[in-house]
Coordinates of C-alpha atoms in Angstrom, one line a residue:
X1 CA 41.5 35.4 -5.3
X2 CA 39.9 36.4 -2.1
X3 CA 36.4 35.5 -0.8
X4 CA 34.8 38.8 -1.9
X5 CA 33.9 39.1 -5.5
X6 CA 33.5 42.4 -7.4
X7 CA 30.0 43.7 -8.3
X8 CA 30.8 43.1 -12.0
X9 CA 31.3 39.4 -11.3
X10 CA 28.2 39.2 -9.1
X11 CA 26.1 40.6 -11.9
X12 CA 27.7 38.4 -14.6
X13 CA 26.9 34.7 -14.2
X14 CA 29.6 33.6 -16.7
X15 CA 32.3 35.6 -14.9
X16 CA 31.1 34.1 -11.7
X17 CA 31.4 30.6 -13.2
X18 CA 35.0 31.4 -14.3
X19 CA 35.9 32.7 -10.8
X20 CA 34.5 29.5 -9.2
X21 CA 36.6 27.3 -11.6
X22 CA 39.7 29.4 -10.8
X23 CA 39.1 28.8 -7.1
X24 CA 38.8 25.1 -7.5
X25 CA 41.9 25.0 -9.8
X26 CA 44.0 27.0 -7.3
X27 CA 43.2 24.4 -4.6
X28 CA 43.7 21.3 -6.6
X29 CA 45.4 18.3 -5.1
X30 CA 47.8 16.7 -4.4
X31 CA 49.2 19.8 -2.7
X32 CA 46.0 21.8 -2.2
X33 CA 42.7 21.2 -0.5
X34 CA 39.5 22.7 -1.6
X35 CA 37.7 24.3 1.3
X36 CA 33.9 24.0 1.0
X37 CA 31.2 24.0 3.6
X38 CA 30.4 20.7 5.3
X39 CA 26.8 20.6 4.4
X40 CA 24.9 17.3 5.0
X41 CA 23.6 15.6 1.9
X42 CA 20.1 15.7 3.3
X43 CA 20.3 19.5 3.4
X44 CA 21.3 20.1 -0.2
X45 CA 19.9 19.3 -3.6
X46 CA 20.7 15.6 -4.4
X47 CA 23.5 15.3 -6.9
X48 CA 21.2 13.3 -9.1
X49 CA 19.1 16.5 -9.5
X50 CA 21.9 19.0 -10.2
X51 CA 21.7 20.4 -13.7
X52 CA 23.8 23.1 -15.4
X53 CA 22.9 25.8 -17.8
X54 CA 24.5 26.8 -21.1
X55 CA 26.4 29.6 -19.2
X56 CA 28.1 26.9 -17.0
X57 CA 28.8 24.7 -20.0
X58 CA 30.5 27.6 -21.7
X59 CA 32.6 28.1 -18.5
X60 CA 33.6 24.5 -18.6
X61 CA 34.7 24.9 -22.2
X62 CA 36.8 28.0 -21.4
X63 CA 38.4 26.2 -18.5
X64 CA 39.4 23.1 -20.4
X65 CA 40.2 25.0 -23.6
X66 CA 42.9 27.0 -21.7
X67 CA 44.4 23.7 -20.7
X68 CA 44.4 22.1 -24.1
X69 CA 41.9 19.4 -23.2
X70 CA 39.0 19.9 -25.6
X71 CA 40.2 17.0 -27.7
X72 CA 40.4 14.6 -24.7
X73 CA 38.1 11.6 -24.5
X74 CA 35.6 11.5 -21.6
X75 CA 37.2 8.7 -19.8
X76 CA 40.6 10.4 -19.8
X77 CA 39.0 13.7 -18.8
X78 CA 37.8 12.1 -15.6
X79 CA 41.0 10.5 -14.3
X80 CA 43.9 10.4 -16.8
X81 CA 47.1 9.8 -14.9
X82 CA 49.3 12.9 -14.9
X83 CA 46.6 15.2 -16.0
X84 CA 46.3 17.7 -13.1
X85 CA 43.1 19.2 -14.3
X86 CA 41.0 16.0 -14.5
X87 CA 37.6 16.0 -12.8
X88 CA 39.0 13.6 -10.2
X89 CA 42.1 15.8 -9.6
X90 CA 40.0 18.9 -9.1
X91 CA 37.6 17.2 -6.6
X92 CA 39.7 14.5 -4.9
X93 CA 39.8 16.4 -1.6
X94 CA 36.0 16.8 -1.4
X95 CA 34.6 13.4 -2.7
X96 CA 31.9 15.5 -4.4
X97 CA 31.0 16.0 -8.0
X98 CA 32.5 18.9 -9.9
X99 CA 29.1 20.7 -9.9
X100 CA 28.5 20.1 -6.2
X101 CA 32.0 21.4 -5.5
X102 CA 31.3 24.5 -7.5
X103 CA 27.9 25.1 -5.8
X104 CA 29.4 24.8 -2.3
X105 CA 32.3 27.0 -3.3
X106 CA 29.8 29.6 -4.3
X107 CA 27.9 29.2 -1.1
X108 CA 31.1 29.8 0.9
X109 CA 31.5 33.1 -0.9
X110 CA 27.9 34.1 -0.4
X111 CA 27.1 33.9 -4.2
X112 CA 23.9 32.8 -5.8
X113 CA 24.3 30.4 -8.7
X114 CA 20.8 30.0 -9.9
X115 CA 21.8 31.1 -13.4
X116 CA 24.4 28.4 -13.5
X117 CA 23.2 25.4 -11.4
X118 CA 19.7 24.3 -10.6
X119 CA 17.2 21.4 -10.5
X120 CA 17.8 19.2 -13.5
X121 CA 15.3 19.4 -16.4
X122 CA 17.2 17.5 -19.1
X123 CA 19.2 14.3 -19.0
X124 CA 22.2 13.9 -21.4
X125 CA 22.7 10.3 -22.5
X126 CA 25.9 9.4 -24.4
X127 CA 28.7 6.9 -24.7
X128 CA 32.2 7.7 -23.3
X129 CA 33.8 5.7 -26.1
X130 CA 34.9 7.9 -29.0
X131 CA 33.3 11.1 -27.4
X132 CA 35.6 14.1 -27.2
X133 CA 34.9 16.9 -24.7
X134 CA 34.9 19.7 -27.3
X135 CA 32.6 17.9 -29.7
X136 CA 30.2 17.0 -26.9
X137 CA 30.1 20.6 -25.6
X138 CA 29.5 22.0 -29.1
X139 CA 26.6 19.6 -29.7
X140 CA 24.9 20.3 -26.4
X141 CA 25.3 24.1 -26.9
X142 CA 23.9 24.0 -30.4
X143 CA 20.9 21.9 -29.4
X144 CA 20.1 23.9 -26.2
X145 CA 20.4 27.2 -28.1
X146 CA 17.7 25.9 -30.6
X147 CA 15.4 24.6 -27.9
X148 CA 15.6 27.7 -25.7
X149 CA 15.2 30.0 -28.7
X150 CA 12.0 28.2 -29.6
X151 CA 10.3 28.2 -26.2
X152 CA 12.2 30.6 -24.0
X153 CA 12.7 28.0 -21.2
X154 CA 16.2 27.7 -19.6
X155 CA 17.4 24.1 -19.4
X156 CA 19.5 22.6 -16.6
X157 CA 21.3 19.6 -18.1
X158 CA 22.4 16.6 -16.0
X159 CA 25.7 15.2 -17.3
X160 CA 27.2 12.3 -15.3
X161 CA 30.8 13.4 -15.8
X162 CA 30.1 16.7 -14.0
X163 CA 27.1 15.9 -11.9
X164 CA 28.1 12.6 -10.3
X165 CA 31.0 12.2 -7.9
X166 CA 33.8 10.8 -10.1
X167 CA 36.2 10.5 -7.2
X168 CA 33.8 8.1 -5.4
X169 CA 32.9 6.2 -8.5
X170 CA 36.6 5.8 -9.5
X171 CA 37.8 5.0 -6.0
X172 CA 40.0 8.1 -6.0
X173 CA 38.6 10.0 -3.1
X174 CA 41.3 11.4 -0.8
X175 CA 40.0 10.5 2.7
X176 CA 42.7 12.5 4.5
X177 CA 40.4 15.4 5.3
X178 CA 37.2 13.4 5.7
X179 CA 38.2 9.9 6.7
X180 CA 35.9 7.2 5.4
X181 CA 33.4 6.1 8.2
X182 CA 33.7 9.4 10.0
X183 CA 30.5 11.4 10.8
X184 CA 31.6 14.2 8.5
X185 CA 32.3 11.9 5.6
X186 CA 29.0 10.1 6.0
X187 CA 27.1 13.3 6.3
X188 CA 28.4 14.8 3.1
X189 CA 29.1 11.8 0.9
X190 CA 27.1 11.8 -2.4
X191 CA 24.7 9.0 -3.0
X192 CA 26.4 7.5 -6.0
X193 CA 24.3 4.4 -5.7
X194 CA 21.1 6.3 -6.5
X195 CA 22.4 9.2 -8.6
X196 CA 21.2 8.0 -12.0
X197 CA 17.7 7.1 -10.7
X198 CA 17.4 10.5 -9.1
X199 CA 18.4 12.2 -12.3
X200 CA 16.0 10.2 -14.4
X201 CA 13.2 11.0 -11.9
X202 CA 13.9 14.7 -12.0
X203 CA 14.0 15.4 -15.7
X204 CA 11.4 16.1 -18.3
X205 CA 13.4 15.6 -21.5
X206 CA 16.4 13.6 -22.7
X207 CA 19.2 14.6 -25.1
X208 CA 20.5 11.4 -26.9
X209 CA 24.0 12.0 -28.2
X210 CA 24.3 9.7 -31.3
X211 CA 27.9 10.4 -32.2
X212 CA 30.1 9.2 -33.7
X213 CA 27.9 7.9 -36.5
X214 CA 30.5 6.3 -38.7
X215 CA 33.6 5.7 -36.5
X216 CA 34.7 2.2 -35.2
X217 CA 35.9 1.3 -31.8
X218 CA 36.5 -1.9 -29.8
X219 CA 33.3 -3.2 -28.4
X220 CA 33.1 -3.8 -24.6
X221 CA 33.6 -7.3 -23.3
X222 CA 29.9 -7.9 -22.7
X223 CA 27.4 -10.5 -23.9
X224 CA 24.9 -9.7 -26.7
X225 CA 21.5 -8.3 -25.5
X226 CA 19.8 -11.4 -26.9
X227 CA 21.2 -14.6 -25.3
X228 CA 20.5 -16.7 -28.4
X229 CA 23.1 -14.7 -30.3
X230 CA 25.8 -16.3 -28.2
X231 CA 29.0 -14.6 -27.1
X232 CA 30.5 -11.9 -29.3
X233 CA 33.9 -12.6 -31.0
X234 CA 37.0 -11.4 -29.4
X235 CA 38.2 -8.0 -30.5
X236 CA 35.1 -7.2 -32.5
X237 CA 34.5 -3.6 -33.5
X238 CA 31.3 -1.5 -33.3
X239 CA 30.4 1.2 -35.7
X240 CA 28.3 4.3 -34.6
X241 CA 26.1 5.8 -33.5
X242 CA 27.7 5.0 -30.1
X243 CA 24.7 5.7 -27.9
X244 CA 22.3 3.6 -29.9
X245 CA 24.5 0.5 -29.4
X246 CA 25.2 1.1 -25.7
X247 CA 22.9 -0.8 -23.2
X248 CA 22.8 2.0 -20.6
X249 CA 21.9 4.6 -23.2
X250 CA 19.0 2.4 -24.4
X251 CA 17.8 1.8 -20.9
X252 CA 17.9 5.6 -20.2
X253 CA 16.0 6.1 -23.4
X254 CA 13.4 3.6 -22.4
X255 CA 13.0 5.0 -18.9
X256 CA 12.7 8.6 -20.2
X257 CA 10.1 7.7 -22.9
X258 CA 8.2 5.6 -20.4
X259 CA 7.7 8.6 -18.1
X260 CA 6.6 10.8 -21.0
X261 CA 9.9 12.8 -21.3
X262 CA 10.6 14.6 -24.6
X263 CA 13.4 13.0 -26.8
X264 CA 15.9 15.3 -28.6
X265 CA 18.6 13.7 -30.8
X266 CA 21.9 15.4 -30.6
X267 CA 24.8 15.0 -33.2
X268 CA 28.3 16.3 -33.3
X269 CA 29.0 19.1 -35.9
X270 CA 30.8 16.8 -38.3
X271 CA 28.1 14.1 -38.6
X272 CA 25.8 13.4 -41.5
X273 CA 23.6 16.3 -42.5
X274 CA 19.9 15.5 -42.1
X275 CA 20.4 12.5 -39.8
X276 CA 19.1 14.4 -36.8
X277 CA 15.9 15.3 -38.6
X278 CA 15.5 11.8 -39.8
X279 CA 15.4 10.5 -36.2
X280 CA 13.5 13.3 -34.6
X281 CA 10.8 13.5 -37.4
X282 CA 10.1 9.8 -36.8
X283 CA 9.5 10.1 -33.0
X284 CA 6.6 7.8 -32.9
X285 CA 8.6 4.9 -34.4
X286 CA 11.6 5.6 -32.0
X287 CA 9.2 5.7 -29.0
X288 CA 7.5 2.4 -30.1
X289 CA 10.9 0.7 -30.4
X290 CA 11.9 1.9 -27.0
X291 CA 8.7 0.7 -25.5
X292 CA 9.3 -2.7 -27.1
X293 CA 12.6 -2.9 -25.3
X294 CA 11.2 -2.9 -21.8
X295 CA 11.3 -6.7 -21.8
X296 CA 14.9 -6.7 -23.0
X297 CA 15.8 -4.1 -20.3
X298 CA 14.2 -6.4 -17.8
X299 CA 16.4 -9.3 -18.9
X300 CA 19.5 -7.1 -18.2
X301 CA 18.2 -5.9 -14.9
X302 CA 17.4 -9.4 -13.8
X303 CA 20.9 -10.6 -14.7
X304 CA 22.5 -7.7 -12.8
X305 CA 20.4 -8.4 -9.7
X306 CA 21.1 -12.2 -9.8
X307 CA 24.8 -11.5 -10.1
X308 CA 24.8 -9.1 -7.2
X309 CA 22.8 -11.4 -5.0
X310 CA 25.4 -14.1 -5.7
X311 CA 28.5 -12.0 -5.3
X312 CA 27.8 -9.3 -2.7
X313 CA 24.7 -10.5 -0.9
X314 CA 21.0 -9.6 -0.7
X315 CA 21.4 -6.6 1.5
X316 CA 24.4 -4.8 -0.1
X317 CA 23.5 -1.2 -1.2
X318 CA 24.3 -2.1 -4.8
X319 CA 22.0 -5.1 -4.7
X320 CA 19.2 -3.0 -3.3
X321 CA 19.6 -0.5 -6.1
X322 CA 19.3 -3.2 -8.7
X323 CA 16.3 -4.6 -6.9
X324 CA 14.6 -1.3 -6.8
X325 CA 15.3 -0.6 -10.5
X326 CA 13.9 -3.9 -11.6
X327 CA 10.8 -3.3 -9.4
X328 CA 10.2 0.1 -11.0
X329 CA 10.5 -1.4 -14.5
X330 CA 7.9 -4.1 -13.5
X331 CA 5.7 -1.3 -12.2
X332 CA 5.9 0.4 -15.6
X333 CA 4.9 -2.9 -17.2
X334 CA 1.9 -3.3 -14.9
X335 CA 3.3 -6.4 -13.2
X336 CA 2.2 -5.2 -9.8
X337 CA 2.4 -8.4 -7.8
X338 CA 6.0 -9.2 -9.0
X339 CA 7.0 -5.5 -8.4
X340 CA 5.5 -5.7 -4.9
X341 CA 7.7 -8.6 -3.8
X342 CA 10.9 -6.7 -4.8
X343 CA 9.7 -3.4 -3.3
X344 CA 8.9 -5.0 0.0
X345 CA 12.3 -6.8 0.1
X346 CA 14.1 -3.6 -0.7
X347 CA 12.3 -1.6 1.9
X348 CA 12.8 -4.2 4.6
X349 CA 16.5 -4.4 3.9
X350 CA 16.9 -0.6 3.8
X351 CA 15.1 -0.2 7.1
X352 CA 17.4 -2.8 8.6
X353 CA 20.7 -1.5 7.2
X354 CA 20.1 2.3 6.7
X355 CA 17.4 3.1 9.2
X356 CA 13.9 4.4 8.8
X357 CA 14.8 8.0 7.8
X358 CA 17.6 7.5 5.3
X359 CA 16.8 9.1 1.9
X360 CA 16.9 5.7 0.2
X361 CA 14.7 4.2 2.8
X362 CA 12.2 7.0 2.3
X363 CA 12.3 6.5 -1.5
X364 CA 11.5 2.8 -1.0
X365 CA 8.6 3.7 1.4
X366 CA 7.2 6.1 -1.3
X367 CA 7.6 3.5 -4.1
X368 CA 5.8 0.8 -2.1
X369 CA 3.1 3.3 -1.3
X370 CA 2.6 4.0 -5.0
X371 CA 2.3 0.3 -5.7
X372 CA -0.3 -0.2 -3.0
X373 CA -2.3 2.8 -4.2
X374 CA -2.3 1.4 -7.7
X375 CA -3.6 -1.9 -6.2
X376 CA -6.4 0.0 -4.5
X377 CA -5.0 -0.6 -1.0
X378 CA -5.5 3.0 0.0
X379 CA -5.3 2.7 3.8
X380 CA -2.0 0.8 3.6
X381 CA -0.6 3.2 1.1
X382 CA -1.7 6.1 3.4
X383 CA 0.3 4.8 6.3
X384 CA 3.5 4.7 4.2
X385 CA 2.9 8.1 2.5
X386 CA 2.4 9.7 5.9
X387 CA 5.6 8.1 7.3
X388 CA 7.6 9.4 4.3
X389 CA 6.1 12.9 4.5
X390 CA 6.7 13.2 8.3
X391 CA 10.3 12.1 7.9
X392 CA 11.0 14.4 4.9
X393 CA 9.5 17.4 6.6
X394 CA 11.8 16.7 9.7
X395 CA 15.0 16.0 7.8
X396 CA 14.7 18.0 4.6
X397 CA 12.3 20.8 5.3
X398 CA 8.9 21.7 3.9
X399 CA 10.1 22.9 0.5
X400 CA 12.6 20.3 -0.5
X401 CA 11.7 18.6 -3.8
X402 CA 11.4 15.2 -2.1
X403 CA 9.1 16.7 0.5
X404 CA 6.9 18.2 -2.1
X405 CA 6.7 14.8 -3.9
X406 CA 5.4 13.3 -0.6
X407 CA 3.0 16.1 0.0
X408 CA 1.6 15.7 -3.5
X409 CA 1.4 11.9 -3.2
X410 CA -0.6 12.1 0.0
X411 CA -2.8 14.7 -1.5
X412 CA -3.6 12.3 -4.4
X413 CA -4.3 9.5 -2.0
X414 CA -6.7 11.6 0.1
X415 CA -8.5 12.6 -3.1
X416 CA -8.9 8.9 -4.1
X417 CA -10.3 8.3 -0.6
X418 CA -12.9 11.0 -1.2
X419 CA -11.3 13.4 1.4
X420 CA -11.4 16.3 -0.9
X421 CA -10.9 19.1 1.6
X422 CA -7.9 17.5 3.2
X423 CA -6.5 16.8 -0.2
X424 CA -6.9 20.4 -1.2
X425 CA -4.9 21.6 1.7
X426 CA -1.9 19.5 0.6
X427 CA -2.4 20.3 -3.1
X428 CA -2.3 24.0 -2.4
X429 CA 0.8 23.7 -0.2
X430 CA 2.7 21.7 -2.9
X431 CA 1.6 24.1 -5.7
X432 CA 2.6 27.3 -3.8
X433 CA 6.0 25.9 -2.9
X434 CA 6.7 24.7 -6.5
X435 CA 5.7 28.0 -8.0
X436 CA 8.2 29.7 -5.6
X437 CA 11.1 27.2 -5.9
X438 CA 10.7 25.9 -9.5
X439 CA 8.7 28.5 -11.4
X440 CA 5.3 28.4 -13.0
X441 CA 6.2 26.2 -15.9
X442 CA 8.4 23.5 -14.5
X443 CA 6.8 20.0 -15.1
X444 CA 6.3 19.4 -11.4
X445 CA 4.6 22.7 -11.0
X446 CA 2.4 22.0 -14.0
X447 CA 1.5 18.6 -12.5
X448 CA 0.4 20.3 -9.2
X449 CA -1.7 22.8 -11.2
X450 CA -3.4 19.9 -12.9
X451 CA -4.0 18.1 -9.7
X452 CA -5.6 21.1 -8.0
X453 CA -7.7 21.7 -11.1
X454 CA -9.0 18.2 -11.2
X455 CA -9.9 18.4 -7.4
X456 CA -11.9 21.6 -8.0
X457 CA -13.7 19.8 -10.8
X458 CA -14.7 17.0 -8.4
X459 CA -15.9 19.6 -5.9
X460 CA -18.2 21.0 -8.7
X461 CA -16.2 24.3 -8.9
X462 CA -16.0 24.1 -12.7
X463 CA -15.0 27.7 -13.4
X464 CA -12.1 27.6 -11.0
X465 CA -11.1 24.2 -12.3
X466 CA -11.0 25.3 -15.9
X467 CA -8.9 28.4 -15.1
X468 CA -6.2 26.2 -13.5
X469 CA -6.4 23.4 -16.1
X470 CA -6.2 25.9 -18.9
X471 CA -3.0 27.4 -17.3
X472 CA -1.5 23.9 -17.0
X473 CA -2.5 23.1 -20.6
X474 CA -0.9 26.2 -22.0
X475 CA 2.2 25.7 -19.9
X476 CA 2.6 22.2 -21.1
X477 CA 2.1 23.3 -24.7
X478 CA 4.9 25.8 -24.3
X479 CA 7.4 23.6 -22.5
X480 CA 6.7 19.9 -23.1
X481 CA 6.4 17.5 -26.0
X482 CA 3.0 16.3 -27.1
X483 CA 3.8 12.9 -25.8
X484 CA 4.7 14.0 -22.3
X485 CA 2.5 12.4 -19.6
X486 CA 1.8 15.7 -17.8
X487 CA 0.5 17.4 -21.0
X488 CA -1.6 14.4 -22.0
X489 CA -3.2 14.3 -18.6
X490 CA -3.9 18.1 -18.7
X491 CA -5.7 17.6 -22.0
X492 CA -7.8 14.8 -20.6
X493 CA -8.8 16.8 -17.5
X494 CA -9.5 20.0 -19.3
X495 CA -11.7 18.1 -21.8
X496 CA -13.5 16.5 -18.9
X497 CA -14.3 19.9 -17.3
X498 CA -15.6 21.3 -20.6
X499 CA -17.8 18.2 -20.9
X500 CA -19.2 18.8 -17.5
X501 CA -19.9 22.4 -18.6
X502 CA -21.7 21.1 -21.6
X503 CA -19.1 22.3 -24.1
X504 CA -18.8 19.0 -25.9
X505 CA -17.3 20.0 -29.2
X506 CA -14.6 22.1 -27.4
X507 CA -13.8 19.1 -25.3
X508 CA -13.7 16.7 -28.3
X509 CA -11.1 18.9 -30.0
X510 CA -8.8 18.4 -27.0
X511 CA -9.1 14.6 -26.9
X512 CA -9.4 13.3 -30.5
X513 CA -8.0 10.3 -32.4
X514 CA -4.6 12.0 -33.0
X515 CA -4.1 12.6 -29.2
X516 CA -5.0 9.0 -28.5
X517 CA -2.5 7.9 -31.1
X518 CA 0.2 10.1 -29.6
X519 CA -0.4 8.6 -26.1
X520 CA -0.3 5.1 -27.4
X521 CA 3.0 5.7 -29.2
X522 CA 4.7 7.8 -26.6
X523 CA 3.6 6.0 -23.4
X524 CA 2.3 2.6 -24.6
X525 CA -1.2 1.3 -24.9
X526 CA -1.5 -0.1 -21.3
X527 CA -0.3 2.9 -19.3
X528 CA -2.9 4.5 -17.0
X529 CA -2.6 7.9 -18.8
X530 CA -3.4 6.3 -22.1
X531 CA -6.4 4.5 -20.6
X532 CA -7.6 7.7 -19.0
X533 CA -7.6 9.5 -22.4
X534 CA -9.5 6.6 -23.9
X535 CA -12.1 6.8 -21.2
X536 CA -12.5 10.5 -21.5
X537 CA -12.8 10.1 -25.3
X538 CA -15.4 7.4 -24.9
X539 CA -17.5 9.5 -22.6
X540 CA -17.3 12.5 -25.0
X541 CA -18.5 10.2 -27.8
X542 CA -21.3 9.1 -25.5
X543 CA -22.2 12.7 -24.8
X544 CA -22.3 13.4 -28.5
X545 CA -24.9 10.6 -29.0
X546 CA -22.6 7.7 -29.7
X547 CA -24.1 5.4 -27.1
X548 CA -22.6 3.7 -24.0
X549 CA -20.7 0.8 -25.7
X550 CA -17.3 2.7 -26.0
X551 CA -17.4 3.7 -22.4
X552 CA -18.3 0.1 -21.3
X553 CA -15.4 -1.2 -23.4
X554 CA -13.0 1.3 -21.9
X555 CA -14.0 0.3 -18.3
X556 CA -13.6 -3.3 -19.1
X557 CA -10.1 -2.6 -20.5
X558 CA -9.2 -0.7 -17.3
X559 CA -10.4 -3.5 -15.1
X560 CA -8.3 -6.0 -17.1
X561 CA -5.1 -3.9 -17.3
X562 CA -5.1 -1.7 -14.2
X563 CA -7.3 -3.8 -11.9
X564 CA -10.8 -3.1 -10.5
X565 CA -9.4 -1.0 -7.6
X566 CA -7.1 1.3 -9.5
X567 CA -8.2 5.0 -9.0
X568 CA -8.7 5.5 -12.8
X569 CA -10.8 2.3 -13.0
X570 CA -13.1 3.4 -10.2
X571 CA -13.4 6.8 -11.7
X572 CA -14.4 5.3 -15.0
X573 CA -17.0 3.1 -13.3
X574 CA -18.6 6.2 -11.7
X575 CA -18.6 7.9 -15.1
X576 CA -20.4 4.9 -16.7
X577 CA -22.9 4.8 -13.8
X578 CA -23.7 8.5 -14.3
X579 CA -24.1 8.1 -18.0
X580 CA -26.4 5.1 -17.6
X581 CA -28.5 7.1 -15.1
X582 CA -28.7 10.0 -17.5
X583 CA -29.7 7.7 -20.3
X584 CA -32.4 6.1 -18.2
X585 CA -33.8 9.4 -17.1
X586 CA -33.9 10.6 -20.7
X587 CA -35.7 7.4 -21.7
X588 CA -38.3 7.8 -19.0
X589 CA -38.8 11.5 -19.8
X590 CA -39.5 10.8 -23.5
X591 CA -41.7 7.6 -23.1

């Protein structure tokens, strides 16, 4: 097939997907070499953020169905010896993931693949053991069809087998064309060390594939999660569901729920009727269990870090990934001082080994800035945020997703410093770019709408603020779960605007006891969003004549959990001061 595609293919995304697979198959190694543009990693969407739509999933099904591989297990599909259509065989000459290879093949042909490949919205968590390709594709297709029919939102699913470079992970990259260590290889190599963290940061929902439910398979040679159980017996068997007994799946579940992502349980067609509903209907309980496993996840991450320090050293890239992951977990748990020690060590090592402008160094700069901001060290955080933003503008451009994160972070910091006009400039830049690149209802766009709305509230522009916050609220209601962090914050801020407008009952309907219960179950009782909702609820009760005691209790809880300098703590203190002044004025006026 030549470089030019017919108009019928250009106008049909699934035909385009088939044509791209045909091009990759025709150039498969060992005798062929796939010719794709040499595009530096910093100039393309990170592989951890590459998601694929149902149209692309159907193309994958057609490709492997024609080659009799739908019954193949995931591990075999990646690199089975003698299988010339394995993921590794198709991409061995590029060192890239299958999806990245398809995206760059399309770029070489001048094709647009937005209907097939885009910024990941959904993480697919599953166990390779016992999972067949055809069953997995059937389950994903069925669940996505239900979700997209209900809300009209197209999903881009991140699946490791297709979105992460299997040739690099399996050590099968053919370095003949791009020799390891060469400038070309370094420029284009996918960041396999960071790919899972990138994916988890990008998504707003998780598909947990709980199949097989009743099958047995040999358990991996790993210790039990709880050390007191001792070592497992040799040759012991596990019985499904696979994902629920796999440590990585449980960690992915915990991370997704901790950030407020929506959980969807996915089963293979042959599994037990009603089991999916049993799990999804009891979301609060699942979320609570996952939240309770943060300490256990911390045990695993500490063990991994200790082992890597001992075997490959403190500054090896894999050690630094483990260090960063443990620090982020500690940050989620509110253990800021302990997280700070690890984040500083990670950043120092990455500056020394990777340089100041490497993507992973910039991620560490951003992470440490977030910690310092939570500790109330705003000037120190600002220095780091500005460094990260300047470097990302220079290396990635003004509209790259990572650049927009830095623009937003600096905007939040400036707002916390009271520099509202400067903050507004950045908020508007981030929102405009996200509307254009992600659409009006992507979780990141909704977050930017929320931020600008809250800023307008603080500037006293309540009508403009309500318009934006209502847009964010309606967008969250249409696309996110009730337990999603962005939706919960939109409810808190919209309620606070309506309180300021004197519309107390309308505000109380947004932040009631049920919403508080949802936040505590989905995010945990000590997360800043939950405490924000409690403070807004307490102020509304005060406005309705309930007295100052609930707001005082809320402020004390924030001081204890978040610290006295946390932005939400300081905001709550201002709110209490305003209510006390209002109460005093009322008392004087009626005496």
